[in-house]
Amino acid sequence: MDHSPDIPPDLRPNRQQCSTCIEAKKPSEMPGQISPRCKHQPTVCKDCLKNWLQSSIEQGAWDRLKCPDCSEPLEWQDVKQHASDETFTRYDSLVLRAALSEDPTFHFCLSPTCGSGQMYEAKCSRFECVACTASSCLEHSVPWHWGETCEEYDERSRGHREAEQASERAVRESSRSCPKCKRDVHKYAGCNHITCRPLRDPPSPSLPSRNPPPRQPRPRPHR
């Protein structure tokens, strides 16, 4: 029979308080040694450790996982032992992808719906995925530019960049930055006194809508 939750954790037999969720846990709910290199007993329960591993991997820290108690780096086998199956599958794919990226002859498919990759050492910059048949340009690391050679793609890209740079220069030359909000302020006519509209007329969530609410029909009296 379980003990009453009103009994303090230190008075319950064979219970340990998790340092994360602050709940009294049975020995079977504690993970044991988190890593063979740890020199301490764990203070976090299995569920909290699983959640911590999942959160760390989702936030991009999959290659910097450490014991939450002593900061000992966790290795592949440690993550496999303590993470959920779904979290470990995600972690394992990230480890594999990082290892394959170190090989200059291995290329990943650039299709957003395909995560496959393969060895490719041909001189041609057009790379076709054997899994989904999508074509990619290895020269520019983009999906293949059909109807254009790499030289023509370079020329078109250069034209786009020059047009964007010219537009940015025109904006800089015809505007000034507001000293407070840093927005670009344009002067069209009139004197040199300029008032930044976002500061003068800030939107107010308490203002009523400009459109009046629809008029509700009046109920007709029964005759």
JSON list of C-alpha atoms in Angstrom, two decimals:
[
{"chain": "A", "resi": 1, "resn": "MET", "atom": "CA", "xyz": [0.00, 0.00, 0.00]},
{"chain": "A", "resi": 2, "resn": "ASP", "atom": "CA", "xyz": [1.31, 3.44, -0.92]},
{"chain": "A", "resi": 3, "resn": "HIS", "atom": "CA", "xyz": [2.02, 6.02, 1.76]},
{"chain": "A", "resi": 4, "resn": "SER", "atom": "CA", "xyz": [-0.01, 9.16, 2.23]},
{"chain": "A", "resi": 5, "resn": "PRO", "atom": "CA", "xyz": [1.28, 12.15, 0.25]},
{"chain": "A", "resi": 6, "resn": "ASP", "atom": "CA", "xyz": [1.10, 14.19, 3.48]},
{"chain": "A", "resi": 7, "resn": "ILE", "atom": "CA", "xyz": [4.07, 12.28, 4.90]},
{"chain": "A", "resi": 8, "resn": "PRO", "atom": "CA", "xyz": [7.31, 14.23, 4.21]},
{"chain": "A", "resi": 9, "resn": "PRO", "atom": "CA", "xyz": [9.53, 12.53, 1.61]},
{"chain": "A", "resi": 10, "resn": "ASP", "atom": "CA", "xyz": [12.40, 12.09, 4.07]},
{"chain": "A", "resi": 11, "resn": "LEU", "atom": "CA", "xyz": [10.11, 10.05, 6.35]},
{"chain": "A", "resi": 12, "resn": "ARG", "atom": "CA", "xyz": [8.91, 7.68, 3.64]},
{"chain": "A", "resi": 13, "resn": "PRO", "atom": "CA", "xyz": [10.89, 4.42, 3.39]},
{"chain": "A", "resi": 14, "resn": "ASN", "atom": "CA", "xyz": [12.87, 3.87, 0.19]},
{"chain": "A", "resi": 15, "resn": "ARG", "atom": "CA", "xyz": [11.83, 7.20, -1.32]},
{"chain": "A", "resi": 16, "resn": "GLN", "atom": "CA", "xyz": [13.99, 9.91, -2.87]},
{"chain": "A", "resi": 17, "resn": "GLN", "atom": "CA", "xyz": [12.91, 13.43, -3.71]},
{"chain": "A", "resi": 18, "resn": "CYS", "atom": "CA", "xyz": [13.48, 14.45, -7.33]},
{"chain": "A", "resi": 19, "resn": "SER", "atom": "CA", "xyz": [15.38, 17.75, -7.50]},
{"chain": "A", "resi": 20, "resn": "THR", "atom": "CA", "xyz": [13.33, 18.84, -10.53]},
{"chain": "A", "resi": 21, "resn": "CYS", "atom": "CA", "xyz": [9.69, 17.93, -9.88]},
{"chain": "A", "resi": 22, "resn": "ILE", "atom": "CA", "xyz": [10.17, 17.81, -6.06]},
{"chain": "A", "resi": 23, "resn": "GLU", "atom": "CA", "xyz": [8.15, 14.58, -5.83]},
{"chain": "A", "resi": 24, "resn": "ALA", "atom": "CA", "xyz": [9.03, 11.57, -3.69]},
{"chain": "A", "resi": 25, "resn": "LYS", "atom": "CA", "xyz": [10.05, 8.79, -6.07]},
{"chain": "A", "resi": 26, "resn": "LYS", "atom": "CA", "xyz": [10.39, 5.06, -5.63]},
{"chain": "A", "resi": 27, "resn": "PRO", "atom": "CA", "xyz": [13.79, 3.50, -6.40]},
{"chain": "A", "resi": 28, "resn": "SER", "atom": "CA", "xyz": [12.32, 2.11, -9.64]},
{"chain": "A", "resi": 29, "resn": "GLU", "atom": "CA", "xyz": [11.42, 5.67, -10.71]},
{"chain": "A", "resi": 30, "resn": "MET", "atom": "CA", "xyz": [15.02, 6.89, -10.41]},
{"chain": "A", "resi": 31, "resn": "PRO", "atom": "CA", "xyz": [17.42, 6.31, -13.33]},
{"chain": "A", "resi": 32, "resn": "GLY", "atom": "CA", "xyz": [20.36, 4.86, -11.48]},
{"chain": "A", "resi": 33, "resn": "GLN", "atom": "CA", "xyz": [23.70, 6.10, -12.78]},
{"chain": "A", "resi": 34, "resn": "ILE", "atom": "CA", "xyz": [23.08, 8.57, -15.62]},
{"chain": "A", "resi": 35, "resn": "SER", "atom": "CA", "xyz": [26.54, 7.99, -17.10]},
{"chain": "A", "resi": 36, "resn": "PRO", "atom": "CA", "xyz": [29.26, 5.47, -16.19]},
{"chain": "A", "resi": 37, "resn": "ARG", "atom": "CA", "xyz": [31.55, 8.46, -15.69]},
{"chain": "A", "resi": 38, "resn": "CYS", "atom": "CA", "xyz": [29.30, 10.09, -13.05]},
{"chain": "A", "resi": 39, "resn": "LYS", "atom": "CA", "xyz": [30.62, 9.80, -9.48]},
{"chain": "A", "resi": 40, "resn": "HIS", "atom": "CA", "xyz": [27.30, 10.50, -7.74]},
{"chain": "A", "resi": 41, "resn": "GLN", "atom": "CA", "xyz": [23.80, 9.22, -7.28]},
{"chain": "A", "resi": 42, "resn": "PRO", "atom": "CA", "xyz": [21.26, 10.94, -9.56]},
{"chain": "A", "resi": 43, "resn": "THR", "atom": "CA", "xyz": [18.92, 13.53, -8.11]},
{"chain": "A", "resi": 44, "resn": "VAL", "atom": "CA", "xyz": [16.44, 13.66, -11.04]},
{"chain": "A", "resi": 45, "resn": "CYS", "atom": "CA", "xyz": [13.79, 11.03, -11.72]},
{"chain": "A", "resi": 46, "resn": "LYS", "atom": "CA", "xyz": [13.44, 9.09, -14.97]},
{"chain": "A", "resi": 47, "resn": "ASP", "atom": "CA", "xyz": [10.53, 11.16, -16.26]},
{"chain": "A", "resi": 48, "resn": "CYS", "atom": "CA", "xyz": [12.28, 14.49, -15.64]},
{"chain": "A", "resi": 49, "resn": "LEU", "atom": "CA", "xyz": [15.46, 13.18, -17.25]},
{"chain": "A", "resi": 50, "resn": "LYS", "atom": "CA", "xyz": [13.51, 12.10, -20.34]},
{"chain": "A", "resi": 51, "resn": "ASN", "atom": "CA", "xyz": [11.81, 15.49, -20.57]},
{"chain": "A", "resi": 52, "resn": "TRP", "atom": "CA", "xyz": [15.13, 17.29, -20.15]},
{"chain": "A", "resi": 53, "resn": "LEU", "atom": "CA", "xyz": [16.77, 15.24, -22.91]},
{"chain": "A", "resi": 54, "resn": "GLN", "atom": "CA", "xyz": [13.82, 15.86, -25.24]},
{"chain": "A", "resi": 55, "resn": "SER", "atom": "CA", "xyz": [13.87, 19.61, -24.58]},
{"chain": "A", "resi": 56, "resn": "SER", "atom": "CA", "xyz": [17.66, 19.88, -25.03]},
{"chain": "A", "resi": 57, "resn": "ILE", "atom": "CA", "xyz": [17.58, 18.02, -28.35]},
{"chain": "A", "resi": 58, "resn": "GLU", "atom": "CA", "xyz": [14.62, 20.04, -29.64]},
{"chain": "A", "resi": 59, "resn": "GLN", "atom": "CA", "xyz": [16.49, 23.26, -28.80]},
{"chain": "A", "resi": 60, "resn": "GLY", "atom": "CA", "xyz": [19.52, 22.20, -30.85]},
{"chain": "A", "resi": 61, "resn": "ALA", "atom": "CA", "xyz": [21.82, 21.16, -28.00]},
{"chain": "A", "resi": 62, "resn": "TRP", "atom": "CA", "xyz": [21.94, 17.51, -29.11]},
{"chain": "A", "resi": 63, "resn": "ASP", "atom": "CA", "xyz": [25.75, 17.64, -29.42]},
{"chain": "A", "resi": 64, "resn": "ARG", "atom": "CA", "xyz": [26.23, 19.29, -26.00]},
{"chain": "A", "resi": 65, "resn": "LEU", "atom": "CA", "xyz": [24.20, 16.99, -23.73]},
{"chain": "A", "resi": 66, "resn": "LYS", "atom": "CA", "xyz": [25.52, 16.75, -20.18]},
{"chain": "A", "resi": 67, "resn": "CYS", "atom": "CA", "xyz": [24.48, 15.15, -16.92]},
{"chain": "A", "resi": 68, "resn": "PRO", "atom": "CA", "xyz": [22.08, 17.60, -15.21]},
{"chain": "A", "resi": 69, "resn": "ASP", "atom": "CA", "xyz": [23.81, 16.96, -11.88]},
{"chain": "A", "resi": 70, "resn": "CYS", "atom": "CA", "xyz": [27.54, 17.04, -12.60]},
{"chain": "A", "resi": 71, "resn": "SER", "atom": "CA", "xyz": [27.77, 18.31, -16.23]},
{"chain": "A", "resi": 72, "resn": "GLU", "atom": "CA", "xyz": [29.56, 15.14, -17.35]},
{"chain": "A", "resi": 73, "resn": "PRO", "atom": "CA", "xyz": [29.16, 14.90, -21.17]},
{"chain": "A", "resi": 74, "resn": "LEU", "atom": "CA", "xyz": [26.62, 12.27, -22.20]},
{"chain": "A", "resi": 75, "resn": "GLU", "atom": "CA", "xyz": [27.53, 9.86, -24.97]},
{"chain": "A", "resi": 76, "resn": "TRP", "atom": "CA", "xyz": [25.38, 8.02, -27.50]},
{"chain": "A", "resi": 77, "resn": "GLN", "atom": "CA", "xyz": [24.84, 4.99, -25.25]},
{"chain": "A", "resi": 78, "resn": "ASP", "atom": "CA", "xyz": [23.79, 7.22, -22.32]},
{"chain": "A", "resi": 79, "resn": "VAL", "atom": "CA", "xyz": [21.15, 8.98, -24.42]},
{"chain": "A", "resi": 80, "resn": "LYS", "atom": "CA", "xyz": [19.87, 5.65, -25.74]},
{"chain": "A", "resi": 81, "resn": "GLN", "atom": "CA", "xyz": [19.48, 4.36, -22.18]},
{"chain": "A", "resi": 82, "resn": "HIS", "atom": "CA", "xyz": [17.61, 7.34, -20.71]},
{"chain": "A", "resi": 83, "resn": "ALA", "atom": "CA", "xyz": [15.73, 9.04, -23.59]},
{"chain": "A", "resi": 84, "resn": "SER", "atom": "CA", "xyz": [12.34, 8.00, -24.93]},
{"chain": "A", "resi": 85, "resn": "ASP", "atom": "CA", "xyz": [12.30, 6.00, -28.16]},
{"chain": "A", "resi": 86, "resn": "GLU", "atom": "CA", "xyz": [11.05, 8.98, -30.15]},
{"chain": "A", "resi": 87, "resn": "THR", "atom": "CA", "xyz": [13.65, 11.35, -28.70]},
{"chain": "A", "resi": 88, "resn": "PHE", "atom": "CA", "xyz": [16.48, 8.88, -29.27]},
{"chain": "A", "resi": 89, "resn": "THR", "atom": "CA", "xyz": [15.43, 8.32, -32.90]},
{"chain": "A", "resi": 90, "resn": "ARG", "atom": "CA", "xyz": [15.64, 12.07, -33.47]},
{"chain": "A", "resi": 91, "resn": "TYR", "atom": "CA", "xyz": [19.00, 12.26, -31.67]},
{"chain": "A", "resi": 92, "resn": "ASP", "atom": "CA", "xyz": [20.41, 9.30, -33.59]},
{"chain": "A", "resi": 93, "resn": "SER", "atom": "CA", "xyz": [19.47, 10.85, -36.95]},
{"chain": "A", "resi": 94, "resn": "LEU", "atom": "CA", "xyz": [21.17, 14.12, -35.97]},
{"chain": "A", "resi": 95, "resn": "VAL", "atom": "CA", "xyz": [24.34, 12.29, -34.96]},
{"chain": "A", "resi": 96, "resn": "LEU", "atom": "CA", "xyz": [24.35, 10.34, -38.23]},
{"chain": "A", "resi": 97, "resn": "ARG", "atom": "CA", "xyz": [23.72, 13.46, -40.30]},
{"chain": "A", "resi": 98, "resn": "ALA", "atom": "CA", "xyz": [26.58, 15.31, -38.61]},
{"chain": "A", "resi": 99, "resn": "ALA", "atom": "CA", "xyz": [28.95, 12.39, -39.20]},
{"chain": "A", "resi": 100, "resn": "LEU", "atom": "CA", "xyz": [28.01, 12.12, -42.88]},
{"chain": "A", "resi": 101, "resn": "SER", "atom": "CA", "xyz": [28.44, 15.87, -43.35]},
{"chain": "A", "resi": 102, "resn": "GLU", "atom": "CA", "xyz": [32.14, 15.44, -42.58]},
{"chain": "A", "resi": 103, "resn": "ASP", "atom": "CA", "xyz": [32.54, 13.39, -45.79]},
{"chain": "A", "resi": 104, "resn": "PRO", "atom": "CA", "xyz": [33.03, 15.79, -48.75]},
{"chain": "A", "resi": 105, "resn": "THR", "atom": "CA", "xyz": [31.67, 13.17, -51.18]},
{"chain": "A", "resi": 106, "resn": "PHE", "atom": "CA", "xyz": [28.37, 12.76, -49.33]},
{"chain": "A", "resi": 107, "resn": "HIS", "atom": "CA", "xyz": [25.50, 15.07, -50.26]},
{"chain": "A", "resi": 108, "resn": "PHE", "atom": "CA", "xyz": [22.01, 15.38, -48.80]},
{"chain": "A", "resi": 109, "resn": "CYS", "atom": "CA", "xyz": [18.99, 15.79, -51.02]},
{"chain": "A", "resi": 110, "resn": "LEU", "atom": "CA", "xyz": [17.79, 19.41, -50.95]},
{"chain": "A", "resi": 111, "resn": "SER", "atom": "CA", "xyz": [14.13, 18.55, -51.48]},
{"chain": "A", "resi": 112, "resn": "PRO", "atom": "CA", "xyz": [12.13, 19.71, -48.43]},
{"chain": "A", "resi": 113, "resn": "THR", "atom": "CA", "xyz": [10.17, 16.44, -48.46]},
{"chain": "A", "resi": 114, "resn": "CYS", "atom": "CA", "xyz": [13.21, 14.13, -48.54]},
{"chain": "A", "resi": 115, "resn": "GLY", "atom": "CA", "xyz": [15.90, 13.56, -45.94]},
{"chain": "A", "resi": 116, "resn": "SER", "atom": "CA", "xyz": [17.96, 11.09, -47.93]},
{"chain": "A", "resi": 117, "resn": "GLY", "atom": "CA", "xyz": [21.52, 11.46, -49.18]},
{"chain": "A", "resi": 118, "resn": "GLN", "atom": "CA", "xyz": [24.23, 9.58, -51.03]},
{"chain": "A", "resi": 119, "resn": "MET", "atom": "CA", "xyz": [27.83, 9.53, -52.15]},
{"chain": "A", "resi": 120, "resn": "TYR", "atom": "CA", "xyz": [28.35, 11.57, -55.31]},
{"chain": "A", "resi": 121, "resn": "GLU", "atom": "CA", "xyz": [31.76, 12.21, -56.86]},
{"chain": "A", "resi": 122, "resn": "ALA", "atom": "CA", "xyz": [30.83, 13.03, -60.46]},
{"chain": "A", "resi": 123, "resn": "LYS", "atom": "CA", "xyz": [32.09, 16.22, -62.07]},
{"chain": "A", "resi": 124, "resn": "CYS", "atom": "CA", "xyz": [28.59, 17.35, -63.06]},
{"chain": "A", "resi": 125, "resn": "SER", "atom": "CA", "xyz": [27.05, 19.79, -60.56]},
{"chain": "A", "resi": 126, "resn": "ARG", "atom": "CA", "xyz": [23.56, 18.34, -61.10]},
{"chain": "A", "resi": 127, "resn": "PHE", "atom": "CA", "xyz": [22.90, 15.78, -58.39]},
{"chain": "A", "resi": 128, "resn": "GLU", "atom": "CA", "xyz": [19.88, 13.46, -58.60]},
{"chain": "A", "resi": 129, "resn": "CYS", "atom": "CA", "xyz": [18.61, 11.80, -55.43]},
{"chain": "A", "resi": 130, "resn": "VAL", "atom": "CA", "xyz": [18.23, 8.03, -55.76]},
{"chain": "A", "resi": 131, "resn": "ALA", "atom": "CA", "xyz": [15.43, 8.05, -53.17]},
{"chain": "A", "resi": 132, "resn": "CYS", "atom": "CA", "xyz": [13.07, 10.72, -54.55]},
{"chain": "A", "resi": 133, "resn": "THR", "atom": "CA", "xyz": [14.69, 11.57, -57.96]},
{"chain": "A", "resi": 134, "resn": "ALA", "atom": "CA", "xyz": [14.75, 15.31, -57.10]},
{"chain": "A", "resi": 135, "resn": "SER", "atom": "CA", "xyz": [17.65, 17.22, -58.67]},
{"chain": "A", "resi": 136, "resn": "SER", "atom": "CA", "xyz": [19.89, 19.64, -56.79]},
{"chain": "A", "resi": 137, "resn": "CYS", "atom": "CA", "xyz": [22.73, 21.95, -57.79]},
{"chain": "A", "resi": 138, "resn": "LEU", "atom": "CA", "xyz": [25.87, 21.15, -55.81]},
{"chain": "A", "resi": 139, "resn": "GLU", "atom": "CA", "xyz": [27.57, 24.29, -57.10]},
{"chain": "A", "resi": 140, "resn": "HIS", "atom": "CA", "xyz": [25.03, 26.62, -55.46]},
{"chain": "A", "resi": 141, "resn": "SER", "atom": "CA", "xyz": [23.41, 24.29, -52.86]},
{"chain": "A", "resi": 142, "resn": "VAL", "atom": "CA", "xyz": [19.91, 24.95, -54.23]},
{"chain": "A", "resi": 143, "resn": "PRO", "atom": "CA", "xyz": [17.29, 22.83, -56.03]},
{"chain": "A", "resi": 144, "resn": "TRP", "atom": "CA", "xyz": [18.33, 22.41, -59.65]},
{"chain": "A", "resi": 145, "resn": "HIS", "atom": "CA", "xyz": [17.77, 25.51, -61.81]},
{"chain": "A", "resi": 146, "resn": "TRP", "atom": "CA", "xyz": [15.97, 23.97, -64.77]},
{"chain": "A", "resi": 147, "resn": "GLY", "atom": "CA", "xyz": [16.48, 25.75, -68.08]},
{"chain": "A", "resi": 148, "resn": "GLU", "atom": "CA", "xyz": [19.66, 27.48, -66.89]},
{"chain": "A", "resi": 149, "resn": "THR", "atom": "CA", "xyz": [23.30, 26.56, -66.76]},
{"chain": "A", "resi": 150, "resn": "CYS", "atom": "CA", "xyz": [25.24, 27.38, -63.60]},
{"chain": "A", "resi": 151, "resn": "GLU", "atom": "CA", "xyz": [26.73, 30.40, -65.41]},
{"chain": "A", "resi": 152, "resn": "GLU", "atom": "CA", "xyz": [23.26, 31.67, -66.37]},
{"chain": "A", "resi": 153, "resn": "TYR", "atom": "CA", "xyz": [22.02, 31.13, -62.82]},
{"chain": "A", "resi": 154, "resn": "ASP", "atom": "CA", "xyz": [24.99, 33.15, -61.53]},
{"chain": "A", "resi": 155, "resn": "GLU", "atom": "CA", "xyz": [24.18, 35.97, -63.94]},
{"chain": "A", "resi": 156, "resn": "ARG", "atom": "CA", "xyz": [20.51, 36.05, -62.93]},
{"chain": "A", "resi": 157, "resn": "SER", "atom": "CA", "xyz": [21.38, 35.95, -59.23]},
{"chain": "A", "resi": 158, "resn": "ARG", "atom": "CA", "xyz": [23.88, 38.75, -59.71]},
{"chain": "A", "resi": 159, "resn": "GLY", "atom": "CA", "xyz": [21.16, 40.87, -61.35]},
{"chain": "A", "resi": 160, "resn": "HIS", "atom": "CA", "xyz": [18.81, 40.27, -58.42]},
{"chain": "A", "resi": 161, "resn": "ARG", "atom": "CA", "xyz": [21.49, 41.21, -55.90]},
{"chain": "A", "resi": 162, "resn": "GLU", "atom": "CA", "xyz": [22.37, 44.40, -57.78]},
{"chain": "A", "resi": 163, "resn": "ALA", "atom": "CA", "xyz": [18.68, 45.40, -57.95]},
{"chain": "A", "resi": 164, "resn": "GLU", "atom": "CA", "xyz": [18.25, 44.80, -54.21]},
{"chain": "A", "resi": 165, "resn": "GLN", "atom": "CA", "xyz": [21.38, 46.79, -53.40]},
{"chain": "A", "resi": 166, "resn": "ALA", "atom": "CA", "xyz": [20.20, 49.68, -55.60]},
{"chain": "A", "resi": 167, "resn": "SER", "atom": "CA", "xyz": [16.82, 49.66, -53.84]},
{"chain": "A", "resi": 168, "resn": "GLU", "atom": "CA", "xyz": [18.50, 49.71, -50.42]},
{"chain": "A", "resi": 169, "resn": "ARG", "atom": "CA", "xyz": [20.71, 52.63, -51.47]},
{"chain": "A", "resi": 170, "resn": "ALA", "atom": "CA", "xyz": [17.67, 54.56, -52.70]},
{"chain": "A", "resi": 171, "resn": "VAL", "atom": "CA", "xyz": [15.91, 54.05, -49.37]},
{"chain": "A", "resi": 172, "resn": "ARG", "atom": "CA", "xyz": [18.96, 55.17, -47.40]},
{"chain": "A", "resi": 173, "resn": "GLU", "atom": "CA", "xyz": [19.42, 58.29, -49.55]},
{"chain": "A", "resi": 174, "resn": "SER", "atom": "CA", "xyz": [15.77, 59.38, -49.35]},
{"chain": "A", "resi": 175, "resn": "SER", "atom": "CA", "xyz": [15.09, 58.69, -45.68]},
{"chain": "A", "resi": 176, "resn": "ARG", "atom": "CA", "xyz": [16.39, 59.32, -42.18]},
{"chain": "A", "resi": 177, "resn": "SER", "atom": "CA", "xyz": [16.14, 57.10, -39.14]},
{"chain": "A", "resi": 178, "resn": "CYS", "atom": "CA", "xyz": [13.90, 58.19, -36.29]},
{"chain": "A", "resi": 179, "resn": "PRO", "atom": "CA", "xyz": [16.22, 58.76, -33.27]},
{"chain": "A", "resi": 180, "resn": "LYS", "atom": "CA", "xyz": [13.84, 56.82, -31.01]},
{"chain": "A", "resi": 181, "resn": "CYS", "atom": "CA", "xyz": [12.30, 53.92, -32.89]},
{"chain": "A", "resi": 182, "resn": "LYS", "atom": "CA", "xyz": [14.90, 53.77, -35.72]},
{"chain": "A", "resi": 183, "resn": "ARG", "atom": "CA", "xyz": [12.20, 53.53, -38.39]},
{"chain": "A", "resi": 184, "resn": "ASP", "atom": "CA", "xyz": [12.94, 55.03, -41.79]},
{"chain": "A", "resi": 185, "resn": "VAL", "atom": "CA", "xyz": [11.21, 58.42, -42.08]},
{"chain": "A", "resi": 186, "resn": "HIS", "atom": "CA", "xyz": [10.58, 59.92, -45.55]},
{"chain": "A", "resi": 187, "resn": "LYS", "atom": "CA", "xyz": [10.11, 63.64, -46.20]},
{"chain": "A", "resi": 188, "resn": "TYR", "atom": "CA", "xyz": [7.88, 64.31, -49.20]},
{"chain": "A", "resi": 189, "resn": "ALA", "atom": "CA", "xyz": [7.21, 68.07, -48.92]},
{"chain": "A", "resi": 190, "resn": "GLY", "atom": "CA", "xyz": [6.90, 70.97, -46.51]},
{"chain": "A", "resi": 191, "resn": "CYS", "atom": "CA", "xyz": [9.32, 72.22, -43.87]},
{"chain": "A", "resi": 192, "resn": "ASN", "atom": "CA", "xyz": [12.14, 70.27, -42.27]},
{"chain": "A", "resi": 193, "resn": "HIS", "atom": "CA", "xyz": [10.10, 69.42, -39.16]},
{"chain": "A", "resi": 194, "resn": "ILE", "atom": "CA", "xyz": [9.15, 65.74, -39.32]},
{"chain": "A", "resi": 195, "resn": "THR", "atom": "CA", "xyz": [7.03, 63.84, -36.80]},
{"chain": "A", "resi": 196, "resn": "CYS", "atom": "CA", "xyz": [7.37, 60.06, -36.69]},
{"chain": "A", "resi": 197, "resn": "ARG", "atom": "CA", "xyz": [3.83, 58.69, -36.91]},
{"chain": "A", "resi": 198, "resn": "PRO", "atom": "CA", "xyz": [4.42, 55.50, -34.85]},
{"chain": "A", "resi": 199, "resn": "LEU", "atom": "CA", "xyz": [5.42, 57.72, -31.89]},
{"chain": "A", "resi": 200, "resn": "ARG", "atom": "CA", "xyz": [2.76, 60.39, -32.43]},
{"chain": "A", "resi": 201, "resn": "ASP", "atom": "CA", "xyz": [-0.16, 58.03, -33.07]},
{"chain": "A", "resi": 202, "resn": "PRO", "atom": "CA", "xyz": [0.59, 54.73, -31.30]},
{"chain": "A", "resi": 203, "resn": "PRO", "atom": "CA", "xyz": [-2.07, 52.07, -31.77]},
{"chain": "A", "resi": 204, "resn": "SER", "atom": "CA", "xyz": [-4.23, 51.58, -28.72]},
{"chain": "A", "resi": 205, "resn": "PRO", "atom": "CA", "xyz": [-5.85, 48.20, -28.06]},
{"chain": "A", "resi": 206, "resn": "SER", "atom": "CA", "xyz": [-8.52, 49.95, -26.00]},
{"chain": "A", "resi": 207, "resn": "LEU", "atom": "CA", "xyz": [-9.82, 52.06, -28.88]},
{"chain": "A", "resi": 208, "resn": "PRO", "atom": "CA", "xyz": [-13.12, 50.88, -30.35]},
{"chain": "A", "resi": 209, "resn": "SER", "atom": "CA", "xyz": [-13.28, 49.61, -33.89]},
{"chain": "A", "resi": 210, "resn": "ARG", "atom": "CA", "xyz": [-13.85, 52.19, -36.61]},
{"chain": "A", "resi": 211, "resn": "ASN", "atom": "CA", "xyz": [-16.66, 50.04, -37.96]},
{"chain": "A", "resi": 212, "resn": "PRO", "atom": "CA", "xyz": [-19.77, 50.14, -35.75]},
{"chain": "A", "resi": 213, "resn": "PRO", "atom": "CA", "xyz": [-21.11, 46.78, -34.60]},
{"chain": "A", "resi": 214, "resn": "PRO", "atom": "CA", "xyz": [-23.91, 45.38, -36.73]},
{"chain": "A", "resi": 215, "resn": "ARG", "atom": "CA", "xyz": [-27.34, 46.54, -35.63]},
{"chain": "A", "resi": 216, "resn": "GLN", "atom": "CA", "xyz": [-29.32, 43.74, -34.04]},
{"chain": "A", "resi": 217, "resn": "PRO", "atom": "CA", "xyz": [-32.98, 43.41, -35.18]},
{"chain": "A", "resi": 218, "resn": "ARG", "atom": "CA", "xyz": [-35.54, 44.29, -32.57]},
{"chain": "A", "resi": 219, "resn": "PRO", "atom": "CA", "xyz": [-37.83, 41.47, -31.50]},
{"chain": "A", "resi": 220, "resn": "ARG", "atom": "CA", "xyz": [-41.38, 41.90, -32.74]},
{"chain": "A", "resi": 221, "resn": "PRO", "atom": "CA", "xyz": [-44.13, 41.81, -30.10]},
{"chain": "A", "resi": 222, "resn": "HIS", "atom": "CA", "xyz": [-46.50, 38.88, -30.28]},
{"chain": "A", "resi": 223, "resn": "ARG", "atom": "CA", "xyz": [-50.07, 39.76, -31.20]}
]
